Coordinates of C-alpha atoms in Angstrom, one line a residue:
X1 CA -30.9 29.3 37.2
X2 CA -30.8 27.5 33.8
X3 CA -27.5 26.1 32.9
X4 CA -27.3 24.0 29.8
X5 CA -25.2 21.0 30.5
X6 CA -24.8 17.3 29.6
X7 CA -22.7 14.4 30.7
X8 CA -24.0 11.3 28.9
X9 CA -21.2 9.4 27.3
X10 CA -23.1 9.0 24.0
X11 CA -24.7 12.3 23.1
X12 CA -25.6 13.8 26.5
X13 CA -23.1 16.5 25.8
X14 CA -25.5 18.0 23.3
X15 CA -27.2 21.3 24.3
X16 CA -29.1 22.0 21.0
X17 CA -28.8 22.3 17.3
X18 CA -29.9 24.1 14.1
X19 CA -30.0 23.3 10.4
X20 CA -29.8 26.2 8.0
X21 CA -29.8 26.2 4.2
X22 CA -29.0 28.9 1.7
X23 CA -29.8 28.8 -2.0
X24 CA -26.7 29.4 -4.2
X25 CA -28.6 29.2 -7.5
X26 CA -29.0 26.5 -10.1
X27 CA -30.6 24.3 -7.5
X28 CA -27.5 24.2 -5.4
X29 CA -27.8 24.7 -1.7
X30 CA -25.4 25.3 1.1
X31 CA -26.3 23.3 4.2
X32 CA -25.1 24.5 7.6
X33 CA -25.4 22.2 10.6
X34 CA -24.8 23.9 14.0
X35 CA -24.3 21.8 17.1
X36 CA -24.2 23.3 20.6
X37 CA -22.2 21.2 23.1
X38 CA -21.6 21.4 26.8
X39 CA -17.8 21.6 27.1
X40 CA -17.9 22.1 30.9
X41 CA -19.4 18.7 31.9
X42 CA -19.9 17.0 28.6
X43 CA -18.0 13.9 27.7
X44 CA -15.1 15.0 25.5
X45 CA -15.0 11.6 23.7
X46 CA -18.6 12.0 22.7
X47 CA -17.9 15.6 21.5
X48 CA -15.1 14.3 19.3
X49 CA -17.4 11.5 17.9
X50 CA -19.7 14.2 16.4
X51 CA -17.3 14.4 13.5
X52 CA -17.8 13.5 10.8
X53 CA -21.4 14.7 10.8
X54 CA -23.8 12.5 9.0
X55 CA -27.1 13.6 7.4
X56 CA -29.9 12.4 5.2
X57 CA -32.1 14.1 2.6
X58 CA -35.6 12.8 1.9
X59 CA -38.4 13.6 -0.6
X60 CA -41.9 12.6 -1.5
X61 CA -45.3 13.7 -0.3
X62 CA -44.5 12.6 3.3
X63 CA -40.8 13.4 2.8
X64 CA -39.9 9.8 3.8
X65 CA -38.4 8.7 0.5
X66 CA -34.6 8.5 0.6
X67 CA -32.9 10.9 -1.7
X68 CA -29.3 11.1 -0.7
X69 CA -27.0 11.1 2.3
X70 CA -23.7 12.8 3.2
X71 CA -20.9 13.1 5.6
X72 CA -19.1 16.3 6.6
X73 CA -15.6 15.7 8.1
X74 CA -14.4 19.2 8.5
X75 CA -15.9 21.8 10.9
X76 CA -15.2 25.0 12.6
X77 CA -15.3 25.3 16.4
X78 CA -15.6 28.2 18.8
X79 CA -16.3 28.7 22.5
X80 CA -19.2 31.0 23.3
X81 CA -18.9 33.1 26.5
X82 CA -21.6 32.8 29.1
X83 CA -22.2 36.6 29.1
X84 CA -23.3 36.3 32.7
X85 CA -22.3 39.2 34.8
X86 CA -24.4 39.7 37.9
X87 CA -22.8 41.1 41.0
X88 CA -26.0 40.2 42.9
X89 CA -25.3 36.5 42.6
X90 CA -23.0 34.8 45.1
X91 CA -22.4 31.6 43.2
X92 CA -22.3 32.2 39.4
X93 CA -22.1 28.7 37.9
X94 CA -19.4 27.4 35.7
X95 CA -20.6 27.3 32.1
X96 CA -19.0 26.4 28.8
X97 CA -20.8 26.3 25.5
X98 CA -19.1 25.1 22.4
X99 CA -20.4 25.6 18.9
X100 CA -19.4 23.3 16.0
X101 CA -20.3 24.3 12.5
X102 CA -20.4 21.8 9.6
X103 CA -21.0 23.0 6.0
X104 CA -21.5 21.3 2.7
X105 CA -23.1 21.9 -0.6
X106 CA -25.8 19.7 -2.3
X107 CA -27.8 19.8 -5.5
X108 CA -31.5 19.3 -5.2
X109 CA -33.5 18.3 -8.2
X110 CA -36.9 19.9 -9.0
X111 CA -39.5 18.3 -6.7
X112 CA -43.2 18.9 -6.5
X113 CA -43.1 18.1 -2.7
X114 CA -39.8 19.5 -1.7
X115 CA -37.2 18.0 0.7
X116 CA -36.5 17.3 4.3
X117 CA -33.0 17.4 5.7
X118 CA -32.4 15.2 8.8
X119 CA -29.7 14.9 11.5
X120 CA -30.1 12.3 14.2
X121 CA -28.1 11.3 17.3
X122 CA -28.7 9.2 20.4
X123 CA -29.2 9.8 23.2
X124 CA -30.3 12.6 25.5
X125 CA -29.1 13.2 29.0
X126 CA -30.6 10.6 31.3
X127 CA -31.2 13.2 34.0
X128 CA -33.7 15.2 31.9
X129 CA -36.7 15.7 34.0
X130 CA -39.6 16.3 31.6
X131 CA -39.0 13.3 29.3
X132 CA -39.8 9.6 30.0
X133 CA -36.7 7.4 29.7
X134 CA -34.5 10.3 28.4
X135 CA -31.4 8.2 28.4
X136 CA -32.9 6.0 25.7
X137 CA -34.4 8.9 23.7
X138 CA -32.4 10.5 20.9
X139 CA -32.6 13.8 19.0
X140 CA -33.8 14.8 15.6
X141 CA -32.9 18.1 14.0
X142 CA -34.6 18.8 10.7
X143 CA -35.5 21.5 8.2
X144 CA -37.8 21.5 5.2
X145 CA -37.1 22.9 1.7
X146 CA -40.3 24.0 -0.1
X147 CA -41.2 22.5 -3.4
X148 CA -38.7 23.2 -6.2
X149 CA -40.7 23.5 -9.5
X150 CA -38.0 25.0 -11.7
X151 CA -34.3 25.8 -11.7
X152 CA -33.5 28.6 -9.4
X153 CA -34.0 29.6 -5.7
X154 CA -37.2 29.0 -4.0
X155 CA -36.3 29.8 -0.4
X156 CA -33.6 30.5 2.2
X157 CA -34.3 29.3 5.7
X158 CA -34.6 31.6 8.7
X159 CA -31.6 32.0 11.0
X160 CA -31.8 32.3 14.8
X161 CA -30.2 35.5 16.0
X162 CA -28.7 34.3 19.3
X163 CA -27.1 31.3 20.8
X164 CA -29.1 29.1 23.2
X165 CA -29.2 30.6 26.7
X166 CA -26.7 29.3 29.2
X167 CA -27.5 30.7 32.6
X168 CA -30.9 31.6 34.1
X169 CA -31.8 31.6 37.8
X170 CA -34.6 29.6 39.4
X171 CA -37.3 31.7 40.9
X172 CA -36.1 34.7 38.9
X173 CA -37.9 36.1 35.9
X174 CA -36.4 34.7 32.6
X175 CA -36.4 36.7 29.4
X176 CA -34.6 35.5 26.3
X177 CA -34.7 36.5 22.6
X178 CA -35.3 33.4 20.4
X179 CA -36.1 35.5 17.3
X180 CA -34.7 34.8 13.9
X181 CA -34.1 36.7 10.7
X182 CA -35.2 35.7 7.2
X183 CA -33.0 36.5 4.2
X184 CA -36.1 36.6 1.9
X185 CA -37.9 39.0 4.1
X186 CA -40.7 36.6 4.8
X187 CA -42.8 37.1 8.0
X188 CA -41.9 34.9 10.9
X189 CA -44.0 33.7 13.9
X190 CA -42.9 31.8 16.9
X191 CA -44.3 29.0 19.1
X192 CA -43.3 26.4 21.7
X193 CA -43.5 23.0 20.1
X194 CA -42.6 19.4 20.7
X195 CA -39.2 17.8 20.2
X196 CA -38.6 14.6 18.3
X197 CA -36.7 11.5 19.2
X198 CA -34.0 10.1 16.9
X199 CA -31.5 7.2 16.5
X200 CA -31.3 4.4 19.1
X201 CA -29.0 2.9 21.7
X202 CA -28.0 0.2 19.1
X203 CA -27.3 2.7 16.4
X204 CA -26.6 6.0 18.2
X205 CA -25.1 7.8 15.1
X206 CA -26.8 6.3 12.0
X207 CA -25.9 6.9 8.4
X208 CA -28.2 9.2 6.5
X209 CA -29.8 6.3 4.7
X210 CA -30.8 4.7 8.0
X211 CA -32.5 7.9 9.3
X212 CA -36.2 8.4 9.3
X213 CA -38.5 11.1 10.5
X214 CA -40.3 10.0 13.7
X215 CA -44.1 10.0 13.5
X216 CA -44.6 11.1 17.1
X217 CA -42.8 13.5 19.4
X218 CA -40.8 12.4 22.4
X219 CA -42.8 11.1 25.4
X220 CA -43.1 13.9 27.8
X221 CA -43.5 13.2 31.5
X222 CA -47.0 14.6 32.6
X223 CA -47.8 17.3 33.2
X224 CA -45.1 18.5 30.8
X225 CA -45.5 18.9 27.1
X226 CA -44.0 20.8 24.2
X227 CA -46.2 23.7 25.0
X228 CA -45.5 23.4 28.7
X229 CA -41.9 22.2 29.0
X230 CA -40.8 23.4 32.4
X231 CA -42.1 24.2 35.9
X232 CA -42.7 27.9 35.8
X233 CA -45.0 30.5 37.4
X234 CA -46.1 32.3 35.4
X235 CA -45.9 29.6 32.7
X236 CA -43.1 29.7 30.1
X237 CA -44.4 31.5 27.0
X238 CA -43.0 32.9 23.7
X239 CA -44.3 36.0 22.0
X240 CA -45.5 34.8 18.6
X241 CA -44.5 38.1 17.0
X242 CA -41.2 39.0 18.7
X243 CA -39.9 35.6 19.7
X244 CA -39.2 36.8 23.2
X245 CA -39.4 33.9 25.7
X246 CA -40.5 34.7 29.3
X247 CA -41.3 32.8 32.5
X248 CA -40.1 32.2 36.0
X249 CA -38.7 28.7 36.5
X250 CA -39.8 27.3 39.9
X251 CA -38.2 23.8 39.9
X252 CA -34.6 22.6 39.4
X253 CA -33.8 20.0 36.8
X254 CA -32.9 19.5 33.2
X255 CA -35.7 20.1 30.6
X256 CA -36.1 19.8 26.8
X257 CA -37.4 23.0 25.3
X258 CA -38.2 23.4 21.6
X259 CA -38.9 26.6 19.7
X260 CA -40.5 26.4 16.2
X261 CA -40.4 29.3 13.7
X262 CA -43.0 29.4 11.0
X263 CA -42.1 31.2 7.7
X264 CA -45.0 32.9 6.0
X265 CA -45.4 34.1 2.4
X266 CA -48.7 35.6 1.1
X267 CA -50.5 34.5 4.2
X268 CA -49.4 30.8 3.9
X269 CA -46.8 28.9 5.9
X270 CA -44.2 27.8 3.4
X271 CA -41.6 26.4 5.8
X272 CA -40.8 25.8 9.5
X273 CA -37.6 25.4 11.4
X274 CA -37.0 24.4 15.0
X275 CA -34.4 24.6 17.7
X276 CA -34.4 21.8 20.2
X277 CA -32.4 22.8 23.3
X278 CA -31.8 21.5 26.8
X279 CA -32.3 23.7 29.8
X280 CA -30.9 22.8 33.2
X281 CA -32.6 24.7 36.0
X282 CA -30.4 25.0 39.1
X283 CA -30.1 27.4 42.1
X284 CA -28.5 30.8 42.2
X285 CA -27.6 32.1 45.6
X286 CA -28.7 35.8 45.6
X287 CA -26.7 38.2 47.7
X288 CA -29.8 40.3 48.2
X289 CA -33.1 38.7 49.1
X290 CA -36.4 40.3 50.1
X291 CA -38.4 38.4 52.5
X292 CA -41.2 38.7 55.0
X293 CA -43.2 36.0 56.9
X294 CA -46.4 34.5 55.6
X295 CA -49.7 34.0 57.4
X296 CA -50.1 30.3 58.3
X297 CA -50.1 28.4 54.9
X298 CA -51.0 31.5 52.8
X299 CA -47.8 32.4 51.1
X300 CA -49.4 35.4 49.4
X301 CA -50.6 36.9 52.7
X302 CA -48.5 38.6 55.4
X303 CA -51.3 38.8 58.0
X304 CA -55.0 38.7 58.6
X305 CA -56.0 40.9 61.5
X306 CA -59.3 41.0 63.2
X307 CA -58.8 42.9 66.5
X308 CA -56.7 45.9 65.4
X309 CA -55.9 47.9 62.3
X310 CA -52.3 48.4 63.3
X311 CA -49.8 46.0 61.8
X312 CA -46.2 45.4 62.9
X313 CA -44.1 44.4 59.9
X314 CA -41.3 41.9 60.3
X315 CA -38.3 42.0 57.9
X316 CA -36.6 38.6 57.2
X317 CA -34.6 39.8 54.2
X318 CA -30.8 39.5 53.9
X319 CA -28.1 41.4 52.1
X320 CA -29.9 44.7 52.6
X321 CA -28.6 48.0 53.9
X322 CA -31.7 50.1 53.0
X323 CA -35.4 49.4 52.8
X324 CA -38.5 50.9 51.4
X325 CA -42.0 49.7 52.5
X326 CA -45.1 50.7 50.5
X327 CA -48.2 49.9 52.5
X328 CA -50.8 50.0 49.7
X329 CA -52.6 53.1 51.0
X330 CA -51.9 56.0 48.6
X331 CA -48.3 57.0 48.9
X332 CA -47.8 55.8 52.4
X333 CA -44.3 54.3 52.9
X334 CA -41.5 53.9 55.4
X335 CA -37.8 53.4 55.3
X336 CA -37.6 51.8 58.7
X337 CA -36.3 48.2 58.9
X338 CA -39.4 46.9 60.6
X339 CA -42.1 49.7 60.6
X340 CA -45.6 49.8 62.2
X341 CA -48.5 51.1 60.1
X342 CA -52.2 51.7 61.0
X343 CA -54.6 51.0 58.1
X344 CA -57.7 53.2 57.6
X345 CA -60.2 50.4 57.9
X346 CA -61.5 47.0 56.9
X347 CA -60.1 45.9 53.5
X348 CA -57.4 44.0 51.6
X349 CA -54.2 45.9 51.0
X350 CA -50.9 45.1 49.2
X351 CA -47.6 45.7 51.1
X352 CA -44.4 45.8 49.1
X353 CA -40.9 45.6 50.6
X354 CA -38.0 46.8 48.4
X355 CA -34.5 45.9 49.6
X356 CA -31.7 48.3 48.6
X357 CA -34.0 50.5 46.4
X358 CA -32.3 52.4 43.6
X359 CA -29.2 50.3 43.6
X360 CA -27.8 47.7 41.3
X361 CA -28.5 44.8 43.6
X362 CA -32.1 45.1 44.7
X363 CA -35.0 42.7 45.3
X364 CA -38.6 43.1 46.3
X365 CA -41.6 41.1 47.6
X366 CA -45.3 41.9 47.7
X367 CA -47.9 40.3 50.0
X368 CA -51.4 41.0 51.1
X369 CA -52.5 42.6 54.4
X370 CA -56.1 41.7 55.2
X371 CA -58.0 43.8 57.9
X372 CA -61.2 42.1 58.8
X373 CA -64.1 43.2 61.1
X374 CA -63.5 42.9 64.8
X375 CA -63.4 39.3 66.0
X376 CA -62.6 38.3 69.6
X377 CA -63.3 35.2 71.8
X378 CA -63.8 34.6 75.5
X379 CA -65.0 31.7 77.5
X380 CA -66.3 31.0 81.0
X381 CA -66.1 27.9 83.1
X382 CA -68.1 26.6 86.1
X383 CA -68.3 23.6 88.3
X384 CA -66.7 22.2 91.5
X385 CA -63.0 23.3 91.2
X386 CA -61.7 19.8 92.2
X387 CA -59.9 16.9 90.5
X388 CA -62.3 14.2 89.2
X389 CA -65.2 16.7 89.0
X390 CA -66.9 17.7 85.7
X391 CA -66.2 21.3 84.7
X392 CA -68.3 23.0 82.0
X393 CA -66.7 25.4 79.4
X394 CA -68.7 27.8 77.3
X395 CA -67.3 30.1 74.6
X396 CA -68.5 33.6 73.7
X397 CA -67.7 35.3 70.4
X398 CA -67.6 39.1 69.9
X399 CA -67.8 40.2 66.3
X400 CA -69.6 42.6 64.0
X401 CA -70.4 40.6 60.8
X402 CA -68.1 37.6 61.0
X403 CA -69.0 34.1 62.4
X404 CA -66.9 31.4 64.0
X405 CA -66.4 28.1 62.0
X406 CA -64.0 26.2 64.1
X407 CA -63.5 25.8 67.9
X408 CA -60.6 23.8 69.4
X409 CA -60.1 23.3 73.1
X410 CA -56.6 22.3 74.2
X411 CA -56.1 20.7 77.6
X412 CA -52.8 20.0 79.5
X413 CA -53.0 16.2 79.0
X414 CA -52.8 16.8 75.2
X415 CA -56.5 16.1 74.7
X416 CA -58.2 18.3 72.1
X417 CA -62.0 18.8 71.9
X418 CA -64.1 20.5 69.3
X419 CA -67.2 22.7 69.5
X420 CA -68.3 26.0 71.0
X421 CA -69.0 24.4 74.4
X422 CA -67.4 21.4 76.1
X423 CA -66.7 19.8 79.5
X424 CA -63.7 18.2 81.1
X425 CA -62.6 16.2 84.1
X426 CA -59.1 16.9 85.4
X427 CA -57.3 14.0 87.1
X428 CA -55.6 14.4 90.5
X429 CA -53.7 16.0 92.1
X430 CA -55.2 19.2 90.7
X431 CA -53.6 22.6 91.0
X432 CA -53.5 25.3 88.3
X433 CA -54.6 23.9 84.9
X434 CA -54.2 25.8 81.6
X435 CA -57.0 25.5 79.0
X436 CA -56.6 27.2 75.5
X437 CA -59.4 27.9 73.1
X438 CA -58.4 28.5 69.5
X439 CA -61.2 29.9 67.3
X440 CA -61.2 30.5 63.5
X441 CA -63.7 32.7 61.7
X442 CA -65.3 32.5 58.3
X443 CA -63.1 35.4 57.1
X444 CA -59.9 33.7 58.3
X445 CA -59.5 35.4 61.7
X446 CA -57.9 33.2 64.4
X447 CA -58.1 34.1 68.0
X448 CA -56.4 32.3 70.9
X449 CA -57.3 32.6 74.5
X450 CA -55.6 30.7 77.4
X451 CA -57.0 30.8 81.0
X452 CA -55.9 29.2 84.3
X453 CA -58.4 26.8 85.9
X454 CA -57.6 26.9 89.7
X455 CA -58.3 23.5 91.1
X456 CA -57.7 22.5 94.7
X457 CA -54.8 20.2 95.2
X458 CA -55.8 16.8 96.5
X459 CA -54.4 13.3 95.9
X460 CA -55.1 11.0 98.8
X461 CA -52.8 8.1 99.5
X462 CA -53.5 5.7 102.3
X463 CA -50.1 3.9 102.1
X464 CA -48.9 0.7 100.5
X465 CA -50.5 -2.6 101.4
X466 CA -48.4 -4.3 104.1
X467 CA -48.0 -7.4 106.3
X468 CA -47.5 -7.1 110.1
X469 CA -47.4 -9.5 113.1
X470 CA -50.1 -9.6 115.7
X471 CA -49.7 -7.2 118.6
X472 CA -47.4 -5.0 116.5
X473 CA -47.8 -1.3 117.1
X474 CA -48.6 -0.1 113.5
X475 CA -48.8 3.6 112.5
X476 CA -50.8 4.6 109.4
X477 CA -49.5 7.4 107.1
X478 CA -52.1 9.2 105.1
X479 CA -51.1 12.0 102.7
X480 CA -52.4 14.3 100.0
X481 CA -55.2 16.2 101.8
X482 CA -55.9 18.7 104.5
X483 CA -58.7 16.8 106.3
X484 CA -58.6 13.0 106.9
X485 CA -61.3 10.5 107.8
X486 CA -60.5 6.8 108.2
X487 CA -63.1 4.0 108.2
X488 CA -63.9 1.8 109.9
X489 CA -62.6 3.3 113.1
X490 CA -62.0 -0.2 114.7
X491 CA -58.5 -0.5 116.2
X492 CA -57.6 3.1 115.4
X493 CA -56.3 5.5 118.0
X494 CA -58.0 8.5 116.2
X495 CA -59.9 8.1 112.8
X496 CA -59.7 11.8 112.1
X497 CA -55.9 12.3 111.8
X498 CA -53.4 11.5 109.1
X499 CA -51.3 9.1 111.2
X500 CA -53.5 7.0 113.6
X501 CA -52.0 4.1 115.5
X502 CA -53.4 0.5 115.6
X503 CA -52.6 -2.8 117.4
X504 CA -54.2 -5.9 115.9
X505 CA -54.6 -8.9 118.2
X506 CA -56.0 -11.3 115.7
X507 CA -54.7 -12.5 112.4
X508 CA -56.5 -11.7 109.1
X509 CA -56.7 -9.1 106.4
X510 CA -58.1 -5.6 107.4
X511 CA -59.1 -3.0 104.8
X512 CA -59.3 0.7 105.7
X513 CA -60.7 3.5 103.6
X514 CA -59.1 7.0 103.8
X515 CA -61.3 9.9 102.7
X516 CA -59.3 13.1 102.3
X517 CA -60.8 16.6 101.9
X518 CA -59.8 20.2 101.3
X519 CA -61.4 23.2 103.2
X520 CA -63.5 24.0 100.1
X521 CA -65.0 20.5 99.9
X522 CA -62.9 18.6 97.3
X523 CA -62.7 14.9 98.2
X524 CA -60.6 11.9 97.3
X525 CA -60.5 8.3 98.5
X526 CA -57.8 5.6 98.8
X527 CA -57.6 2.2 100.5
X528 CA -55.0 0.2 102.3
X529 CA -55.0 -3.6 103.0
X530 CA -53.2 -4.8 106.2
X531 CA -52.5 -8.5 106.5
X532 CA -51.9 -9.6 110.1
X533 CA -49.9 -12.9 110.6
X534 CA -49.1 -14.9 113.8
X535 CA -45.3 -15.1 113.5
X536 CA -42.5 -13.0 111.9
X537 CA -40.9 -14.4 108.8
X538 CA -38.4 -13.5 106.1
X539 CA -38.6 -14.1 102.3
X540 CA -35.8 -14.1 99.7
X541 CA -36.2 -15.1 96.0
X542 CA -34.2 -18.2 94.9
X543 CA -33.0 -16.5 91.7
X544 CA -32.6 -13.0 90.2
X545 CA -31.4 -11.5 86.9
X546 CA -29.4 -8.3 87.1
X547 CA -29.5 -7.5 83.4
X548 CA -30.7 -3.9 83.5
X549 CA -34.3 -4.6 82.2
X550 CA -35.9 -3.3 85.3
X551 CA -37.2 -6.7 86.4
X552 CA -35.5 -8.6 89.3
X553 CA -32.4 -6.6 88.9
X554 CA -31.7 -6.4 92.7
X555 CA -31.8 -9.2 95.3
X556 CA -33.6 -8.0 98.4
X557 CA -34.8 -9.8 101.5
X558 CA -38.4 -9.1 102.6
X559 CA -39.0 -9.1 106.3
X560 CA -42.4 -9.4 108.1
X561 CA -42.5 -8.7 111.8
X562 CA -38.8 -8.3 112.4
X563 CA -37.5 -5.0 113.7
X564 CA -34.2 -4.8 111.7
X565 CA -32.0 -6.6 109.2
X566 CA -28.7 -6.7 111.0
X567 CA -26.6 -8.2 108.2
X568 CA -27.1 -9.4 104.7
X569 CA -24.1 -11.3 103.2
X570 CA -23.5 -13.0 99.8
X571 CA -20.7 -15.5 99.2
X572 CA -19.5 -17.1 95.9
X573 CA -18.8 -20.8 95.5
X574 CA -15.2 -20.3 96.6
X575 CA -16.4 -18.8 99.9
X576 CA -15.4 -15.3 99.1
X577 CA -17.6 -12.5 100.5
X578 CA -18.9 -10.6 97.5
X579 CA -21.5 -8.4 99.2
X580 CA -22.4 -7.2 102.8
X581 CA -24.9 -4.8 104.2
X582 CA -25.3 -4.0 107.9
X583 CA -28.2 -2.4 109.9
X584 CA -30.2 -1.7 106.8
X585 CA -33.9 -2.5 106.6
X586 CA -33.8 -2.3 102.8
X587 CA -30.5 -4.0 101.7
X588 CA -30.0 -5.3 98.2
X589 CA -27.3 -6.9 96.0
X590 CA -27.1 -5.6 92.4
X591 CA -25.1 -8.6 91.1
X592 CA -21.7 -6.9 91.0
X593 CA -18.4 -7.8 92.6
X594 CA -15.7 -5.0 92.9
X595 CA -17.6 -2.9 90.5
X596 CA -17.8 -5.6 87.8
X597 CA -20.7 -7.9 86.9
X598 CA -20.5 -11.1 88.9
X599 CA -20.4 -14.5 87.2
X600 CA -23.6 -16.4 86.5
X601 CA -24.1 -19.2 88.9
X602 CA -25.1 -20.2 92.5
X603 CA -24.3 -18.0 95.4
X604 CA -24.9 -18.4 99.2
X605 CA -26.5 -15.9 101.5
X606 CA -26.6 -15.3 105.3
X607 CA -29.1 -13.0 106.9
X608 CA -29.4 -11.9 110.6
X609 CA -32.3 -10.0 112.0
X610 CA -33.7 -8.9 115.3
X611 CA -37.0 -10.0 116.9
X612 CA -39.4 -7.1 117.3
X613 CA -40.4 -8.1 120.9
X614 CA -36.9 -8.9 122.3
X615 CA -33.3 -8.4 121.6
X616 CA -32.9 -11.9 120.3
X617 CA -31.1 -12.3 116.9
X618 CA -32.2 -14.8 114.3
X619 CA -30.2 -16.1 111.3
X620 CA -31.2 -17.6 107.9
X621 CA -29.0 -19.1 105.2
X622 CA -29.6 -20.5 101.8
X623 CA -28.6 -20.3 98.1
X624 CA -29.7 -18.1 95.3
X625 CA -29.0 -18.4 91.5
X626 CA -27.7 -15.4 89.5
X627 CA -29.0 -15.3 85.9
X628 CA -28.5 -12.9 83.1

């Protein structure tokens, strides 16, 4: 939507302005200054400051020689209705346009070069989008009087027919009549042109004698210009003959737009007038909106199909109660909400969706349907179906005249590989693995194929490294395979089972290798180190830090060669028991007392445990420091 507003406390209330002159005879001219002001959000103090209106008149070859100045204290004022009535818009904006008209009469002497009449004010709305530093850029409204070579009337200026537009919706076609009439019957042509700055922050409302015509237009923010003032698709244009402005604004924001009218007599331009206005593009919420999905990043395309001529249409519109689909094949159409249509063959078609056809509130959208030659993808794989084994993948494309330009292989570990063929090694433990191949063709076809790669499950684990005492009856615990083979076989009761037993009579470190296999021949290997010591012992750290960082958060005793921890007790410095565990081979204190964090400091422990070869009980005491 375009809503002309302003809120700057100086002159940001100004929406636009015109200067008109009418010859009264005997070199006397009636001057009319028309100011359009935003009375909805414009600063009322700034609006009142527009009176009295000040102007200057200049002459000379460049019309820069001061001739006279004037002030007009009295004015007429009227409020102009928005004339916006659209039942298809949910949120019509608040708009208020006020017109102030100032009139005076001046006498202009004969002049070989004619005159220029100026009005200047500072500054523009600082939120204007298409101007650099708009809050420091003023306005200049001007009109030229052709040369006056004798007493009488040489010209009357054209007059715009309509007020500046107040409301236009973004992303909706805009059509507005900027035409004018000429009292003398001269021919008029229209063009978009540049606006001019005027006045300064230091002198925002100069006297006529201090005004001057700027040499250069305002500084437009690229890519904007006087000829391209707003974001629009198609671009904003004005018909040079009719003065009809058209376009479809695509971006919200305030914009300066200027229309120039050239007055022709006998094939020569004898005068020009301009209208410098401010557009504010904002959003209109439509109650009816036609919509269908787009194909990938192609907003103008609904789908590109390469394996079938039959298209299922999805309707994402809202506000509709009836629909009309036109498929771009003769008169073929459907009134279903989401129809299916089979196209006659390869080609590019236009599908149009009309929401609520034949009603007041209707909307439509058109996109392309592209039917390409058949394109399909398959792939094969071969290799030993085991973890840690190389498996080869080879693609195969089925098409008539198309070719593949992109191959992407997606594996479960988020790895992506390119190319028509590839290979991959899957880590243990195996199982069903999903591999997806996405192929794109030269014509834009995309085919996706996912297959299951059935790997044997194998993930051999020989157990954690451990410490035992000589002559202790130790049982291995291999997992993750169907068939087991331990090596070396020394000390083992049976090297070909998962849980062989062993008794070590000598101290030292023993390393065993566990080879696991599946019935189909997949293999995996793991190792375990067993340290054999002469006597049992117990170890407890002398400090721990239960601060929740996952490091040393729990105080645990480590036993080697003892059968069982009978009790594990913690006392504070007052002798109070703060923790106790009984008959637990993996006890641990988390640094709390009665559910609350215990104080930092030194604590005392007492541990009792049973000898593995007798029923004798042993005890160990000491201190430990709690840190945080």
